[in-house]
């Protein structure tokens, strides 16, 4: 019976014994052992060392120690080890067996050995990707320390090593109390014992000021936040330590206290206005240039507060402030004006191009994602700029003008820069007019679609993206002008329903006109539209009404959506996936990047934002970002498509990185359906 069962398993059956004198041998071996290790079974039965000598020395030592432990404790033997076959290939095996003490003193193990080479290689690849995560942690400004449930240190990032003066190798496995002052160790034990018993947090989840002791015995004041998480079923604690020495030094002066934002440590609005007043009265010349105020607003900051809580939002603001201080160290003043708005006052400005270059430096400083706990976010800044060119202006005038320009940036296209001009009042009136037109009963009759191809590098078509267009009173209104307003006033809901219907009608037309040529149609879905309670029903009814094959309808979602209720999003996406509909994550890398989200969502594709493709060069940060996105997509089994491909050089670099699908002017501009030809349609 045992032999029959062995034949039904993917493993190789074995019996292995050790005599009291230490001699060891195989009693019985299944036929699959030859397939696994490349050595004849009959030879192994004669000499067990023919197998064991093919293990690396470290695996041999560990294996025999586990055999001894299993024999002494009469406990199950389990070990994963590598073997070098005679043909030079390395295989990974996993052995499980149960020991039995025989009357003659022999210990006999009966069990199975399995070939787990594919699993171990996949694990090795995953560990390689996790090293990229470790790289991100090592580039965080704050110190990160993780421990197990008993306080044993598991990990230090580079900032923690620099703060404490210890290397990870020196502290790993040691109790975290080693870096605590003596008076704090006892309180820490009491805190943790109470928490494990009652689960009532006294220090978990809160922020407090404490001291840590460095290797050189320096007592360092830090701001400490502790959170808990579960890894592979085991409870873990992570502490984030922010060095308070610079903050404490700056707060010793009374004037600093009066002019400092308490959260970020930056100057406050009052201090900024004082600096502006001084600059307005200071002499300038053509050679010295002008003063300029930049007002910076964090795009979609409310999603962070609503999705992760105000405390996490505060952490993000602090991190933004710290990054601005690093990149704008030459500024006259860096201030937090209001909740998610910052001001930077600079001098020596000769022209607008100089301000634009300065703004690009600020944006680049926020490209590296900020940890949100359950996700990581690359922060986007919209900006307004005002040159201090008139002594007739007051500081309040300058600030107001800058905020008017900022408002224009947010209306036009988030993540951009606008300069104040008197004509900006016209922009506000234009926005009000668009708002009214979006409420017109004739709106849907003014909408139309254009189609841009999505291709492989060899010219084979993947499909098309349907791009929304609006012509009102003879004027073409850009999507980046009307869509944000439509999302605010609710018109995006009826526009979205129209878009879904038109997409299905296009696929129906294509299936009838070109039955032998399958094509995919991608449409963009607004977060506001997706959040509608009947969103799934609307799509399901449109698919049923038109009778299309839903496999060819592809929905592009944005990262803005994914920061909110993940369970609700997964539920809707799963319902649509059941119909055959597929999804991509649009503009990936510009918003709330999270491995946790990606692993849960039924995605088919990641879409690289055109901002990363533009000016793509092997030495650029964009190149490394695109490379990381492609590696991530490959590890998750997702397709990846790059948008905004305009040149042959960009295409060549993307191909080198492993990108397969592309979209952009290099392959074709958006055109009306009537302009699509039969060869294009397949």
Short mmCIF file of C-alpha atoms in Angstrom, two decimals, residues 387-667:
data_model
loop_
_atom_site.label_atom_id
_atom_site.label_comp_id
_atom_site.label_asym_id
_atom_site.label_seq_id
_atom_site.Cartn_x
_atom_site.Cartn_y
_atom_site.Cartn_z
CA UNK A 387 7.60 88.03 -9.01
CA UNK A 388 8.08 90.90 -6.55
CA UNK A 389 8.44 93.61 -9.20
CA UNK A 390 6.52 96.52 -7.66
CA UNK A 391 7.10 98.38 -4.42
CA UNK A 392 3.41 99.32 -4.48
CA UNK A 393 2.54 95.73 -3.60
CA UNK A 394 2.02 94.60 -0.02
CA UNK A 395 3.04 91.24 1.37
CA UNK A 396 -0.64 90.22 1.38
CA UNK A 397 -0.90 91.20 -2.30
CA UNK A 398 2.06 88.98 -3.15
CA UNK A 399 0.64 86.04 -1.22
CA UNK A 400 -2.81 86.49 -2.79
CA UNK A 401 -1.39 86.74 -6.32
CA UNK A 402 0.66 83.62 -5.74
CA UNK A 403 -2.39 81.69 -4.58
CA UNK A 404 -4.37 82.87 -7.63
CA UNK A 405 -1.60 81.45 -9.83
CA UNK A 406 -1.62 78.26 -7.77
CA UNK A 407 -5.37 77.92 -8.29
CA UNK A 408 -4.81 78.22 -12.03
CA UNK A 409 -2.25 75.41 -11.93
CA UNK A 410 -4.64 73.10 -10.11
CA UNK A 411 -7.43 73.84 -12.59
CA UNK A 412 -5.30 73.40 -15.69
CA UNK A 413 -3.31 70.31 -14.83
CA UNK A 414 -2.21 69.16 -11.42
CA UNK A 415 1.52 68.95 -11.00
CA UNK A 416 2.24 72.13 -12.98
CA UNK A 417 3.46 75.71 -12.45
CA UNK A 418 1.63 78.97 -13.31
CA UNK A 419 2.87 82.56 -13.03
CA UNK A 420 0.62 85.32 -11.79
CA UNK A 421 -0.66 87.69 -14.45
CA UNK A 422 -3.51 90.17 -14.34
CA UNK A 423 -5.22 88.08 -17.01
CA UNK A 424 -5.58 85.18 -14.59
CA UNK A 425 -8.91 86.64 -13.62
CA UNK A 426 -9.99 85.56 -17.09
CA UNK A 427 -8.96 82.02 -16.22
CA UNK A 428 -11.31 81.96 -13.24
CA UNK A 429 -14.13 83.27 -15.41
CA UNK A 430 -13.31 80.58 -17.98
CA UNK A 431 -13.57 77.88 -15.31
CA UNK A 432 -16.94 79.21 -14.23
CA UNK A 433 -18.13 79.11 -17.86
CA UNK A 434 -16.98 75.49 -18.25
CA UNK A 435 -18.82 74.63 -15.05
CA UNK A 436 -22.04 76.04 -16.52
CA UNK A 437 -21.57 74.32 -19.90
CA UNK A 438 -21.10 70.97 -18.18
CA UNK A 439 -24.64 71.38 -16.84
CA UNK A 440 -26.08 71.96 -20.32
CA UNK A 441 -28.70 69.46 -21.61
CA UNK A 442 -26.73 69.41 -24.90
CA UNK A 443 -23.48 68.27 -23.26
CA UNK A 444 -23.52 64.65 -24.48
CA UNK A 445 -24.17 65.68 -28.08
CA UNK A 446 -20.97 67.76 -27.97
CA UNK A 447 -18.74 64.89 -26.82
CA UNK A 448 -16.83 62.61 -29.19
CA UNK A 449 -14.00 60.07 -29.09
CA UNK A 450 -10.64 59.75 -30.78
CA UNK A 451 -8.61 56.56 -30.83
CA UNK A 452 -4.86 56.15 -30.32
CA UNK A 453 -3.17 52.81 -31.10
CA UNK A 454 -1.47 50.68 -28.47
CA UNK A 455 1.21 48.61 -30.16
CA UNK A 456 4.01 46.12 -29.84
CA UNK A 457 7.42 47.25 -31.07
CA UNK A 458 7.10 45.05 -34.16
CA UNK A 459 3.97 46.89 -35.25
CA UNK A 460 1.44 44.31 -34.09
CA UNK A 461 -1.58 46.11 -32.62
CA UNK A 462 -2.72 45.41 -29.08
CA UNK A 463 -5.71 47.72 -29.41
CA UNK A 464 -6.71 51.33 -28.90
CA UNK A 465 -7.30 53.80 -26.13
CA UNK A 466 -10.48 55.85 -26.50
CA UNK A 467 -9.69 59.49 -25.70
CA UNK A 468 -12.52 61.80 -24.66
CA UNK A 469 -12.99 65.07 -26.57
CA UNK A 470 -15.45 67.98 -26.12
CA UNK A 471 -16.30 70.65 -28.68
CA UNK A 472 -18.63 73.37 -27.38
CA UNK A 473 -19.75 76.37 -29.43
CA UNK A 474 -17.10 75.48 -31.98
CA UNK A 475 -14.26 75.50 -29.44
CA UNK A 476 -12.33 72.36 -28.47
CA UNK A 477 -12.01 72.22 -24.67
CA UNK A 478 -9.05 70.21 -23.39
CA UNK A 479 -9.73 67.22 -21.10
CA UNK A 480 -7.36 68.60 -18.46
CA UNK A 481 -9.54 71.73 -18.38
CA UNK A 482 -13.00 70.19 -18.08
CA UNK A 483 -12.50 66.79 -16.39
CA UNK A 484 -11.35 68.19 -12.98
CA UNK A 485 -14.33 70.55 -13.01
CA UNK A 486 -16.66 67.72 -14.06
CA UNK A 487 -15.38 65.64 -11.15
CA UNK A 488 -16.10 68.49 -8.76
CA UNK A 489 -19.63 69.28 -10.00
CA UNK A 490 -20.69 65.68 -10.64
CA UNK A 491 -21.00 65.89 -14.44
CA UNK A 492 -18.35 63.19 -14.73
CA UNK A 493 -20.99 60.58 -13.81
CA UNK A 494 -23.15 61.12 -16.91
CA UNK A 495 -20.02 61.65 -19.05
CA UNK A 496 -18.68 58.33 -17.78
CA UNK A 497 -21.91 56.50 -18.60
CA UNK A 498 -21.80 57.97 -22.12
CA UNK A 499 -18.18 56.88 -22.51
CA UNK A 500 -18.97 53.30 -21.48
CA UNK A 501 -21.85 53.11 -23.96
CA UNK A 502 -19.74 54.55 -26.79
CA UNK A 503 -16.90 52.13 -26.03
CA UNK A 504 -19.26 49.16 -26.24
CA UNK A 505 -20.75 50.49 -29.48
CA UNK A 506 -17.23 50.80 -30.94
CA UNK A 507 -16.40 47.20 -30.04
CA UNK A 508 -19.72 46.05 -31.52
CA UNK A 509 -18.94 47.93 -34.74
CA UNK A 510 -15.46 46.45 -34.87
CA UNK A 511 -16.65 42.89 -34.22
CA UNK A 512 -19.16 43.19 -37.06
CA UNK A 513 -16.87 45.04 -39.49
CA UNK A 514 -13.68 43.05 -38.85
CA UNK A 515 -14.82 39.70 -37.40
CA UNK A 516 -11.42 38.11 -38.03
CA UNK A 517 -9.47 40.87 -36.26
CA UNK A 518 -9.72 41.04 -32.49
CA UNK A 519 -8.85 44.32 -30.79
CA UNK A 520 -8.93 45.72 -27.28
CA UNK A 521 -10.39 49.10 -26.37
CA UNK A 522 -9.15 50.90 -23.26
CA UNK A 523 -11.11 53.66 -21.55
CA UNK A 524 -10.21 55.82 -18.56
CA UNK A 525 -12.41 55.58 -15.49
CA UNK A 526 -12.62 58.53 -13.10
CA UNK A 527 -12.36 57.71 -9.37
CA UNK A 528 -15.61 59.62 -8.88
CA UNK A 529 -17.32 57.45 -11.49
CA UNK A 530 -15.90 54.20 -10.07
CA UNK A 531 -17.19 55.06 -6.60
CA UNK A 532 -20.81 55.19 -7.81
CA UNK A 533 -22.85 52.42 -6.18
CA UNK A 534 -24.25 51.24 -9.54
CA UNK A 535 -20.97 51.35 -11.48
CA UNK A 536 -20.75 47.57 -11.98
CA UNK A 537 -24.41 47.43 -13.02
CA UNK A 538 -23.92 50.21 -15.62
CA UNK A 539 -21.09 48.34 -17.32
CA UNK A 540 -22.80 44.95 -17.11
CA UNK A 541 -25.96 46.33 -18.72
CA UNK A 542 -24.00 48.05 -21.51
CA UNK A 543 -22.15 44.81 -22.28
CA UNK A 544 -25.39 42.83 -22.30
CA UNK A 545 -27.27 45.42 -24.35
CA UNK A 546 -24.64 45.54 -27.10
CA UNK A 547 -23.74 41.85 -26.97
CA UNK A 548 -20.00 42.52 -27.16
CA UNK A 549 -17.27 40.18 -25.96
CA UNK A 550 -16.38 41.81 -22.63
CA UNK A 551 -12.82 40.45 -22.84
CA UNK A 552 -12.01 43.28 -25.22
CA UNK A 553 -13.18 46.06 -22.88
CA UNK A 554 -10.25 47.29 -20.80
CA UNK A 555 -10.61 49.79 -17.94
CA UNK A 556 -7.76 52.09 -16.91
CA UNK A 557 -7.86 53.08 -13.23
CA UNK A 558 -5.68 55.69 -11.56
CA UNK A 559 -3.66 55.43 -8.35
CA UNK A 560 -5.80 58.25 -6.93
CA UNK A 561 -8.60 55.71 -6.58
CA UNK A 562 -6.50 53.05 -4.89
CA UNK A 563 -5.73 54.96 -1.71
CA UNK A 564 -9.33 54.63 -0.57
CA UNK A 565 -11.27 51.57 0.65
CA UNK A 566 -9.35 48.69 -0.90
CA UNK A 567 -11.90 46.02 0.01
CA UNK A 568 -14.65 47.93 -1.80
CA UNK A 569 -12.43 48.40 -4.87
CA UNK A 570 -11.48 44.70 -4.98
CA UNK A 571 -15.15 43.72 -4.72
CA UNK A 572 -16.14 45.85 -7.73
CA UNK A 573 -13.13 44.84 -9.81
CA UNK A 574 -13.74 41.16 -9.09
CA UNK A 575 -17.37 41.47 -10.20
CA UNK A 576 -16.28 43.07 -13.47
CA UNK A 577 -13.48 40.53 -13.94
CA UNK A 578 -16.11 37.81 -13.77
CA UNK A 579 -17.63 39.35 -16.91
CA UNK A 580 -14.25 39.13 -18.65
CA UNK A 581 -13.28 42.78 -18.31
CA UNK A 582 -9.60 43.54 -17.66
CA UNK A 583 -7.87 46.39 -15.83
CA UNK A 584 -4.69 48.41 -15.91
CA UNK A 585 -3.28 50.84 -13.39
CA UNK A 586 -2.81 54.12 -15.25
CA UNK A 587 0.06 56.58 -14.67
CA UNK A 588 1.77 54.06 -12.39
CA UNK A 589 4.43 55.54 -10.12
CA UNK A 590 2.95 59.05 -9.91
CA UNK A 591 0.66 58.42 -6.93
CA UNK A 592 0.07 55.87 -4.20
CA UNK A 593 2.35 52.95 -5.11
CA UNK A 594 1.79 49.93 -2.89
CA UNK A 595 2.85 46.31 -3.27
CA UNK A 596 0.01 45.42 -0.91
CA UNK A 597 -2.59 46.95 -3.22
CA UNK A 598 -1.06 45.50 -6.38
CA UNK A 599 -1.06 41.97 -4.99
CA UNK A 600 -4.75 42.20 -4.04
CA UNK A 601 -6.19 43.83 -7.15
CA UNK A 602 -7.14 41.77 -10.23
CA UNK A 603 -4.95 43.83 -12.54
CA UNK A 604 -3.67 42.74 -15.94
CA UNK A 605 -1.37 45.64 -16.68
CA UNK A 606 0.65 48.57 -15.34
CA UNK A 607 0.86 51.72 -17.44
CA UNK A 608 4.06 53.77 -17.19
CA UNK A 609 3.26 57.48 -17.06
CA UNK A 610 4.53 59.59 -19.94
CA UNK A 611 6.37 61.85 -17.48
CA UNK A 612 8.83 58.98 -16.89
CA UNK A 613 9.21 58.27 -20.62
CA UNK A 614 9.92 61.88 -21.55
CA UNK A 615 13.67 62.56 -21.86
CA UNK A 616 14.44 58.94 -20.98
CA UNK A 617 18.20 58.41 -20.79
CA UNK A 618 20.31 55.57 -19.28
CA UNK A 619 21.79 57.94 -16.68
CA UNK A 620 18.50 59.56 -15.63
CA UNK A 621 16.44 58.84 -12.53
CA UNK A 622 13.48 58.19 -14.85
CA UNK A 623 15.42 55.29 -16.38
CA UNK A 624 15.83 53.64 -12.97
CA UNK A 625 12.16 54.23 -12.14
CA UNK A 626 10.98 52.70 -15.43
CA UNK A 627 13.34 49.75 -14.92
CA UNK A 628 11.93 49.16 -11.41
CA UNK A 629 8.33 49.34 -12.66
CA UNK A 630 9.02 46.80 -15.41
CA UNK A 631 10.79 44.43 -12.99
CA UNK A 632 7.89 44.77 -10.55
CA UNK A 633 5.32 44.05 -13.27
CA UNK A 634 7.27 40.97 -14.37
CA UNK A 635 7.46 39.63 -10.81
CA UNK A 636 3.69 40.10 -10.42
CA UNK A 637 2.92 38.53 -13.80
CA UNK A 638 1.50 41.78 -15.22
CA UNK A 639 1.85 43.31 -18.66
CA UNK A 640 3.38 46.77 -18.85
CA UNK A 641 2.66 49.50 -21.39
CA UNK A 642 4.57 52.77 -21.73
CA UNK A 643 2.66 55.86 -22.85
CA UNK A 644 4.01 59.01 -24.40
CA UNK A 645 6.55 57.25 -26.67
CA UNK A 646 7.48 59.85 -29.27
CA UNK A 647 10.98 58.98 -30.53
CA UNK A 648 12.86 55.96 -31.77
CA UNK A 649 15.45 56.52 -29.02
CA UNK A 650 12.78 56.28 -26.31
CA UNK A 651 11.43 53.10 -27.91
CA UNK A 652 14.90 51.53 -28.04
CA UNK A 653 15.55 52.19 -24.34
CA UNK A 654 12.14 50.84 -23.34
CA UNK A 655 12.72 47.68 -25.39
CA UNK A 656 16.09 47.24 -23.69
CA UNK A 657 14.37 47.38 -20.30
CA UNK A 658 11.87 44.68 -21.30
CA UNK A 659 8.80 46.78 -22.11
CA UNK A 660 6.55 45.04 -24.65
CA UNK A 661 3.62 47.42 -25.31
CA UNK A 662 3.70 51.09 -26.25
CA UNK A 663 1.49 54.09 -26.93
CA UNK A 664 2.41 57.51 -28.25
CA UNK A 665 2.90 59.74 -31.28
CA UNK A 666 5.71 57.49 -32.53
CA UNK A 667 3.06 54.87 -33.37
#
